[in-house]
Amino acid sequence: MNTTPSATDRAYEYTKDAILTRRYGGGDLVSEGDIAAGVGVSRTPVREALLRLQAEGLVRLFPKRGALIVPVSQQEIDDVIETRRLVEGFTTERAAGLAEAERVALVDALGSYLDVMRAHVATDKRAFVVADREFHRAIIRAAGNQVLIDLYETLRDRQLRMMEEGARTVERLRANIDEHAAIMDAIRDGDGPAAREAVRVHMDAAGAMLGARR
């Protein structure tokens, strides 16, 4: 079985990473030729990759000119936070209702991600963010809805490019750990309403960090 990424997939991953890490900033106009040169492919797979990214709302294509990197708007921030609140409130409450053995296994996994977050809170923000994402991903997967799993991945990608590096202060990250611990404790206790409320508190804090209106 051939698992080598196609030229289109490579162009897609290259461009998406550049957008999410803000190497391509909001409002930049990027040509197909620039991307093709960066990836080492022809323009045809780049064009196909850009169509995928346009469908995800990350770029807007202008024939013969290139791709405009769609700037982050306040409305997008508000929408992403609101949708995460709905998705994760539901899935976390469902996770709290799992059978005890399933909850124990989930809480063990969540605890391991919290340990990573604590270990890297002041030294490695990238490792912290990866563990943060895995924490939420584990809960959503435990809820067992593939559509919501896919939606979560899209939401986290979009949120990544909204985050200004300076917002991730050590103080804020430590508060983030406490919020995650509250979510984990509610799941451990099998307390659905408390789990949903812990998610609301966490999402409100995320919205405030991103500058979302309340």
PDB file of C-alpha atoms in Angstrom:
ATOM      1  CA  MET A   1       0.000   0.000   0.000  1.00  0.00           C
ATOM      2  CA  ASN A   2       1.438   3.369  -1.069  1.00  0.00           C
ATOM      3  CA  THR A   3       1.261   5.884   1.808  1.00  0.00           C
ATOM      4  CA  THR A   4       3.388   8.585   0.157  1.00  0.00           C
ATOM      5  CA  PRO A   5       1.508  11.914   0.240  1.00  0.00           C
ATOM      6  CA  SER A   6       0.338  13.135  -3.142  1.00  0.00           C
ATOM      7  CA  ALA A   7       1.602  16.412  -4.587  1.00  0.00           C
ATOM      8  CA  THR A   8      -1.769  17.972  -3.772  1.00  0.00           C
ATOM      9  CA  ASP A   9      -1.604  16.759  -0.173  1.00  0.00           C
ATOM     10  CA  ARG A  10       1.907  18.144   0.231  1.00  0.00           C
ATOM     11  CA  ALA A  11       0.884  21.510  -1.199  1.00  0.00           C
ATOM     12  CA  TYR A  12      -2.170  21.539   1.052  1.00  0.00           C
ATOM     13  CA  GLU A  13      -0.220  20.720   4.230  1.00  0.00           C
ATOM     14  CA  TYR A  14       2.539  23.202   3.390  1.00  0.00           C
ATOM     15  CA  THR A  15       0.123  26.063   2.751  1.00  0.00           C
ATOM     16  CA  LYS A  16      -2.166  25.277   5.662  1.00  0.00           C
ATOM     17  CA  ASP A  17       0.773  25.131   8.062  1.00  0.00           C
ATOM     18  CA  ALA A  18       2.006  28.486   6.757  1.00  0.00           C
ATOM     19  CA  ILE A  19      -1.438  29.985   7.397  1.00  0.00           C
ATOM     20  CA  LEU A  20      -1.931  28.475  10.850  1.00  0.00           C
ATOM     21  CA  THR A  21       1.540  29.494  12.013  1.00  0.00           C
ATOM     22  CA  ARG A  22       1.073  32.928  10.417  1.00  0.00           C
ATOM     23  CA  ARG A  23       4.029  32.687   8.055  1.00  0.00           C
ATOM     24  CA  TYR A  24       1.303  33.779   5.655  1.00  0.00           C
ATOM     25  CA  GLY A  25      -0.508  36.557   7.481  1.00  0.00           C
ATOM     26  CA  GLY A  26      -4.115  37.617   7.133  1.00  0.00           C
ATOM     27  CA  GLY A  27      -4.468  39.854   4.104  1.00  0.00           C
ATOM     28  CA  ASP A  28      -1.388  38.474   2.325  1.00  0.00           C
ATOM     29  CA  LEU A  29      -1.786  37.622  -1.352  1.00  0.00           C
ATOM     30  CA  VAL A  30       0.181  34.464  -2.157  1.00  0.00           C
ATOM     31  CA  SER A  31       0.791  33.264  -5.712  1.00  0.00           C
ATOM     32  CA  GLU A  32       0.488  29.677  -6.906  1.00  0.00           C
ATOM     33  CA  GLY A  33       4.064  29.970  -8.146  1.00  0.00           C
ATOM     34  CA  ASP A  34       5.414  30.882  -4.701  1.00  0.00           C
ATOM     35  CA  ILE A  35       3.720  27.881  -3.125  1.00  0.00           C
ATOM     36  CA  ALA A  36       4.778  25.560  -5.949  1.00  0.00           C
ATOM     37  CA  ALA A  37       8.386  26.646  -5.505  1.00  0.00           C
ATOM     38  CA  GLY A  38       8.206  26.151  -1.751  1.00  0.00           C
ATOM     39  CA  VAL A  39       6.819  22.637  -2.044  1.00  0.00           C
ATOM     40  CA  GLY A  40       8.653  21.591  -5.191  1.00  0.00           C
ATOM     41  CA  VAL A  41       5.592  20.721  -7.246  1.00  0.00           C
ATOM     42  CA  SER A  42       3.822  22.065 -10.313  1.00  0.00           C
ATOM     43  CA  ARG A  43       1.010  24.606 -10.137  1.00  0.00           C
ATOM     44  CA  THR A  44      -1.776  22.097 -10.789  1.00  0.00           C
ATOM     45  CA  PRO A  45      -1.632  20.394  -7.357  1.00  0.00           C
ATOM     46  CA  VAL A  46      -1.211  23.811  -5.744  1.00  0.00           C
ATOM     47  CA  ARG A  47      -4.430  24.950  -7.393  1.00  0.00           C
ATOM     48  CA  GLU A  48      -6.218  21.849  -6.093  1.00  0.00           C
ATOM     49  CA  ALA A  49      -4.828  22.431  -2.597  1.00  0.00           C
ATOM     50  CA  LEU A  50      -5.996  26.041  -2.626  1.00  0.00           C
ATOM     51  CA  LEU A  51      -9.499  24.958  -3.568  1.00  0.00           C
ATOM     52  CA  ARG A  52      -9.548  22.769  -0.450  1.00  0.00           C
ATOM     53  CA  LEU A  53      -8.326  25.635   1.688  1.00  0.00           C
ATOM     54  CA  GLN A  54     -10.928  27.952   0.199  1.00  0.00           C
ATOM     55  CA  ALA A  55     -13.625  25.428   1.162  1.00  0.00           C
ATOM     56  CA  GLU A  56     -12.277  25.594   4.728  1.00  0.00           C
ATOM     57  CA  GLY A  57     -12.553  29.377   4.726  1.00  0.00           C
ATOM     58  CA  LEU A  58      -8.816  30.001   5.030  1.00  0.00           C
ATOM     59  CA  VAL A  59      -8.192  31.566   1.616  1.00  0.00           C
ATOM     60  CA  ARG A  60     -10.109  33.393  -1.093  1.00  0.00           C
ATOM     61  CA  LEU A  61      -9.008  32.714  -4.658  1.00  0.00           C
ATOM     62  CA  PHE A  62      -8.591  35.388  -7.297  1.00  0.00           C
ATOM     63  CA  PRO A  63      -7.997  34.009 -10.814  1.00  0.00           C
ATOM     64  CA  LYS A  64      -4.600  34.970 -12.272  1.00  0.00           C
ATOM     65  CA  ARG A  65      -3.689  36.808  -9.073  1.00  0.00           C
ATOM     66  CA  GLY A  66      -3.359  34.156  -6.381  1.00  0.00           C
ATOM     67  CA  ALA A  67      -4.854  33.361  -3.001  1.00  0.00           C
ATOM     68  CA  LEU A  68      -5.777  35.965  -0.405  1.00  0.00           C
ATOM     69  CA  ILE A  69      -5.201  34.721   3.152  1.00  0.00           C
ATOM     70  CA  VAL A  70      -8.508  35.494   4.847  1.00  0.00           C
ATOM     71  CA  PRO A  71      -7.888  37.732   7.887  1.00  0.00           C
ATOM     72  CA  VAL A  72      -9.221  36.647  11.262  1.00  0.00           C
ATOM     73  CA  SER A  73     -12.327  38.646  12.097  1.00  0.00           C
ATOM     74  CA  GLN A  74     -13.969  39.274  15.453  1.00  0.00           C
ATOM     75  CA  GLN A  75     -17.019  37.426  14.139  1.00  0.00           C
ATOM     76  CA  GLU A  76     -14.911  34.362  13.351  1.00  0.00           C
ATOM     77  CA  ILE A  77     -13.441  34.391  16.861  1.00  0.00           C
ATOM     78  CA  ASP A  78     -16.910  34.620  18.401  1.00  0.00           C
ATOM     79  CA  ASP A  79     -18.274  31.882  16.145  1.00  0.00           C
ATOM     80  CA  VAL A  80     -15.418  29.465  16.818  1.00  0.00           C
ATOM     81  CA  ILE A  81     -15.644  29.895  20.589  1.00  0.00           C
ATOM     82  CA  GLU A  82     -19.432  29.543  20.555  1.00  0.00           C
ATOM     83  CA  THR A  83     -19.253  26.383  18.472  1.00  0.00           C
ATOM     84  CA  ARG A  84     -16.547  24.863  20.659  1.00  0.00           C
ATOM     85  CA  ARG A  85     -18.687  25.638  23.702  1.00  0.00           C
ATOM     86  CA  LEU A  86     -21.615  23.768  22.154  1.00  0.00           C
ATOM     87  CA  VAL A  87     -19.605  20.806  20.844  1.00  0.00           C
ATOM     88  CA  GLU A  88     -17.459  20.316  23.906  1.00  0.00           C
ATOM     89  CA  GLY A  89     -20.199  21.009  26.412  1.00  0.00           C
ATOM     90  CA  PHE A  90     -22.228  18.222  24.826  1.00  0.00           C
ATOM     91  CA  THR A  91     -19.405  15.713  24.403  1.00  0.00           C
ATOM     92  CA  THR A  92     -17.958  16.304  27.870  1.00  0.00           C
ATOM     93  CA  GLU A  93     -21.356  15.798  29.456  1.00  0.00           C
ATOM     94  CA  ARG A  94     -21.744  12.606  27.449  1.00  0.00           C
ATOM     95  CA  ALA A  95     -18.270  11.448  28.541  1.00  0.00           C
ATOM     96  CA  ALA A  96     -19.280  11.990  32.167  1.00  0.00           C
ATOM     97  CA  GLY A  97     -22.143   9.572  31.564  1.00  0.00           C
ATOM     98  CA  LEU A  98     -19.961   6.702  30.377  1.00  0.00           C
ATOM     99  CA  ALA A  99     -19.751   3.460  32.327  1.00  0.00           C
ATOM    100  CA  GLU A 100     -17.329   3.643  35.240  1.00  0.00           C
ATOM    101  CA  ALA A 101     -14.626   1.528  33.606  1.00  0.00           C
ATOM    102  CA  GLU A 102     -14.682   3.738  30.498  1.00  0.00           C
ATOM    103  CA  ARG A 103     -14.545   6.888  32.618  1.00  0.00           C
ATOM    104  CA  VAL A 104     -11.579   5.557  34.581  1.00  0.00           C
ATOM    105  CA  ALA A 105      -9.680   4.820  31.365  1.00  0.00           C
ATOM    106  CA  LEU A 106     -10.519   8.252  29.958  1.00  0.00           C
ATOM    107  CA  VAL A 107      -9.516  10.055  33.155  1.00  0.00           C
ATOM    108  CA  ASP A 108      -6.200   8.178  33.184  1.00  0.00           C
ATOM    109  CA  ALA A 109      -5.509   9.459  29.666  1.00  0.00           C
ATOM    110  CA  LEU A 110      -6.590  12.992  30.560  1.00  0.00           C
ATOM    111  CA  GLY A 111      -4.338  12.936  33.611  1.00  0.00           C
ATOM    112  CA  SER A 112      -1.355  12.028  31.464  1.00  0.00           C
ATOM    113  CA  TYR A 113      -2.011  15.016  29.197  1.00  0.00           C
ATOM    114  CA  LEU A 114      -2.315  17.286  32.226  1.00  0.00           C
ATOM    115  CA  ASP A 115       1.041  15.993  33.465  1.00  0.00           C
ATOM    116  CA  VAL A 116       2.612  17.010  30.143  1.00  0.00           C
ATOM    117  CA  MET A 117       1.002  20.439  30.349  1.00  0.00           C
ATOM    118  CA  ARG A 118       2.309  20.958  33.878  1.00  0.00           C
ATOM    119  CA  ALA A 119       5.793  19.809  32.880  1.00  0.00           C
ATOM    120  CA  HIS A 120       6.007  22.253  29.973  1.00  0.00           C
ATOM    121  CA  VAL A 121       3.952  25.216  31.182  1.00  0.00           C
ATOM    122  CA  ALA A 122       6.995  27.460  31.570  1.00  0.00           C
ATOM    123  CA  THR A 123       9.413  25.846  29.127  1.00  0.00           C
ATOM    124  CA  ASP A 124       7.766  24.606  25.938  1.00  0.00           C
ATOM    125  CA  LYS A 125       4.551  26.226  24.759  1.00  0.00           C
ATOM    126  CA  ARG A 126       4.360  24.053  21.665  1.00  0.00           C
ATOM    127  CA  ALA A 127       4.395  20.862  23.742  1.00  0.00           C
ATOM    128  CA  PHE A 128       1.808  22.448  26.028  1.00  0.00           C
ATOM    129  CA  VAL A 129      -0.522  23.240  23.131  1.00  0.00           C
ATOM    130  CA  VAL A 130      -0.185  19.730  21.684  1.00  0.00           C
ATOM    131  CA  ALA A 131      -1.117  18.178  25.048  1.00  0.00           C
ATOM    132  CA  ASP A 132      -3.996  20.651  25.414  1.00  0.00           C
ATOM    133  CA  ARG A 133      -5.384  19.607  22.039  1.00  0.00           C
ATOM    134  CA  GLU A 134      -4.994  15.899  22.850  1.00  0.00           C
ATOM    135  CA  PHE A 135      -6.859  16.413  26.137  1.00  0.00           C
ATOM    136  CA  HIS A 136      -9.928  17.765  24.376  1.00  0.00           C
ATOM    137  CA  ARG A 137      -9.610  15.303  21.499  1.00  0.00           C
ATOM    138  CA  ALA A 138      -9.694  12.349  23.927  1.00  0.00           C
ATOM    139  CA  ILE A 139     -12.967  13.555  25.446  1.00  0.00           C
ATOM    140  CA  ILE A 140     -14.632  14.098  22.101  1.00  0.00           C
ATOM    141  CA  ARG A 141     -13.504  10.711  20.827  1.00  0.00           C
ATOM    142  CA  ALA A 142     -14.884   9.078  23.967  1.00  0.00           C
ATOM    143  CA  ALA A 143     -18.276  10.584  23.157  1.00  0.00           C
ATOM    144  CA  GLY A 144     -18.235   8.520  19.960  1.00  0.00           C
ATOM    145  CA  ASN A 145     -19.523  10.961  17.344  1.00  0.00           C
ATOM    146  CA  GLN A 146     -17.225  11.088  14.292  1.00  0.00           C
ATOM    147  CA  VAL A 147     -18.865  14.206  12.866  1.00  0.00           C
ATOM    148  CA  LEU A 148     -18.121  16.104  16.075  1.00  0.00           C
ATOM    149  CA  ILE A 149     -14.562  14.759  16.105  1.00  0.00           C
ATOM    150  CA  ASP A 150     -13.997  16.143  12.608  1.00  0.00           C
ATOM    151  CA  LEU A 151     -15.647  19.446  13.522  1.00  0.00           C
ATOM    152  CA  TYR A 152     -13.408  19.786  16.572  1.00  0.00           C
ATOM    153  CA  GLU A 153     -10.277  19.374  14.455  1.00  0.00           C
ATOM    154  CA  THR A 154     -11.423  22.141  12.120  1.00  0.00           C
ATOM    155  CA  LEU A 155     -12.265  24.447  15.016  1.00  0.00           C
ATOM    156  CA  ARG A 156      -8.874  23.939  16.674  1.00  0.00           C
ATOM    157  CA  ASP A 157      -7.091  24.632  13.402  1.00  0.00           C
ATOM    158  CA  ARG A 158      -8.989  27.873  12.998  1.00  0.00           C
ATOM    159  CA  GLN A 159      -8.373  28.865  16.607  1.00  0.00           C
ATOM    160  CA  LEU A 160      -4.629  28.227  16.241  1.00  0.00           C
ATOM    161  CA  ARG A 161      -4.198  31.093  13.784  1.00  0.00           C
ATOM    162  CA  MET A 162      -6.179  33.430  16.039  1.00  0.00           C
ATOM    163  CA  MET A 163      -3.731  33.081  18.902  1.00  0.00           C
ATOM    164  CA  GLU A 164      -1.158  35.799  19.386  1.00  0.00           C
ATOM    165  CA  GLU A 165       1.948  34.337  20.980  1.00  0.00           C
ATOM    166  CA  GLY A 166       2.009  36.994  23.683  1.00  0.00           C
ATOM    167  CA  ALA A 167      -1.411  35.895  24.958  1.00  0.00           C
ATOM    168  CA  ARG A 168       0.022  32.577  26.150  1.00  0.00           C
ATOM    169  CA  THR A 169       1.519  33.892  29.376  1.00  0.00           C
ATOM    170  CA  VAL A 170       2.651  31.413  32.020  1.00  0.00           C
ATOM    171  CA  GLU A 171      -0.043  32.781  34.313  1.00  0.00           C
ATOM    172  CA  ARG A 172      -2.731  32.145  31.705  1.00  0.00           C
ATOM    173  CA  LEU A 173      -1.425  28.665  30.935  1.00  0.00           C
ATOM    174  CA  ARG A 174      -1.469  27.722  34.613  1.00  0.00           C
ATOM    175  CA  ALA A 175      -5.077  28.886  34.837  1.00  0.00           C
ATOM    176  CA  ASN A 176      -5.718  26.786  31.742  1.00  0.00           C
ATOM    177  CA  ILE A 177      -4.398  23.725  33.576  1.00  0.00           C
ATOM    178  CA  ASP A 178      -6.774  24.380  36.481  1.00  0.00           C
ATOM    179  CA  GLU A 179      -9.693  24.630  34.041  1.00  0.00           C
ATOM    180  CA  HIS A 180      -8.742  21.328  32.440  1.00  0.00           C
ATOM    181  CA  ALA A 181      -8.456  19.704  35.861  1.00  0.00           C
ATOM    182  CA  ALA A 182     -12.009  20.840  36.691  1.00  0.00           C
ATOM    183  CA  ILE A 183     -13.274  19.230  33.488  1.00  0.00           C
ATOM    184  CA  MET A 184     -11.420  16.001  34.291  1.00  0.00           C
ATOM    185  CA  ASP A 185     -12.715  15.916  37.867  1.00  0.00           C
ATOM    186  CA  ALA A 186     -16.314  16.303  36.718  1.00  0.00           C
ATOM    187  CA  ILE A 187     -15.883  13.405  34.284  1.00  0.00           C
ATOM    188  CA  ARG A 188     -14.299  11.293  37.033  1.00  0.00           C
ATOM    189  CA  ASP A 189     -17.292  12.022  39.278  1.00  0.00           C
ATOM    190  CA  GLY A 190     -19.776  11.224  36.528  1.00  0.00           C
ATOM    191  CA  ASP A 191     -21.303  14.674  36.979  1.00  0.00           C
ATOM    192  CA  GLY A 192     -22.603  15.758  33.564  1.00  0.00           C
ATOM    193  CA  PRO A 193     -23.903  19.228  34.517  1.00  0.00           C
ATOM    194  CA  ALA A 194     -20.637  20.045  36.304  1.00  0.00           C
ATOM    195  CA  ALA A 195     -18.685  18.857  33.269  1.00  0.00           C
ATOM    196  CA  ARG A 196     -20.679  21.114  30.955  1.00  0.00           C
ATOM    197  CA  GLU A 197     -20.242  24.061  33.316  1.00  0.00           C
ATOM    198  CA  ALA A 198     -16.484  23.461  33.519  1.00  0.00           C
ATOM    199  CA  VAL A 199     -16.334  23.570  29.732  1.00  0.00           C
ATOM    200  CA  ARG A 200     -18.290  26.827  29.694  1.00  0.00           C
ATOM    201  CA  VAL A 201     -15.837  28.421  32.119  1.00  0.00           C
ATOM    202  CA  HIS A 202     -12.907  27.181  30.042  1.00  0.00           C
ATOM    203  CA  MET A 203     -14.352  28.433  26.757  1.00  0.00           C
ATOM    204  CA  ASP A 204     -15.209  31.818  28.266  1.00  0.00           C
ATOM    205  CA  ALA A 205     -11.582  32.138  29.332  1.00  0.00           C
ATOM    206  CA  ALA A 206     -10.391  31.123  25.855  1.00  0.00           C
ATOM    207  CA  GLY A 207     -12.699  33.694  24.311  1.00  0.00           C
ATOM    208  CA  ALA A 208     -11.376  36.407  26.614  1.00  0.00           C
ATOM    209  CA  MET A 209      -7.792  35.498  25.724  1.00  0.00           C
ATOM    210  CA  LEU A 210      -8.610  35.762  22.026  1.00  0.00           C
ATOM    211  CA  GLY A 211     -10.374  39.082  22.541  1.00  0.00           C
ATOM    212  CA  ALA A 212     -13.867  37.696  21.910  1.00  0.00           C
ATOM    213  CA  ARG A 213     -16.756  39.925  22.862  1.00  0.00           C
ATOM    214  CA  ARG A 214     -18.943  38.829  25.737  1.00  0.00           C
TER     215      ARG A 214
END
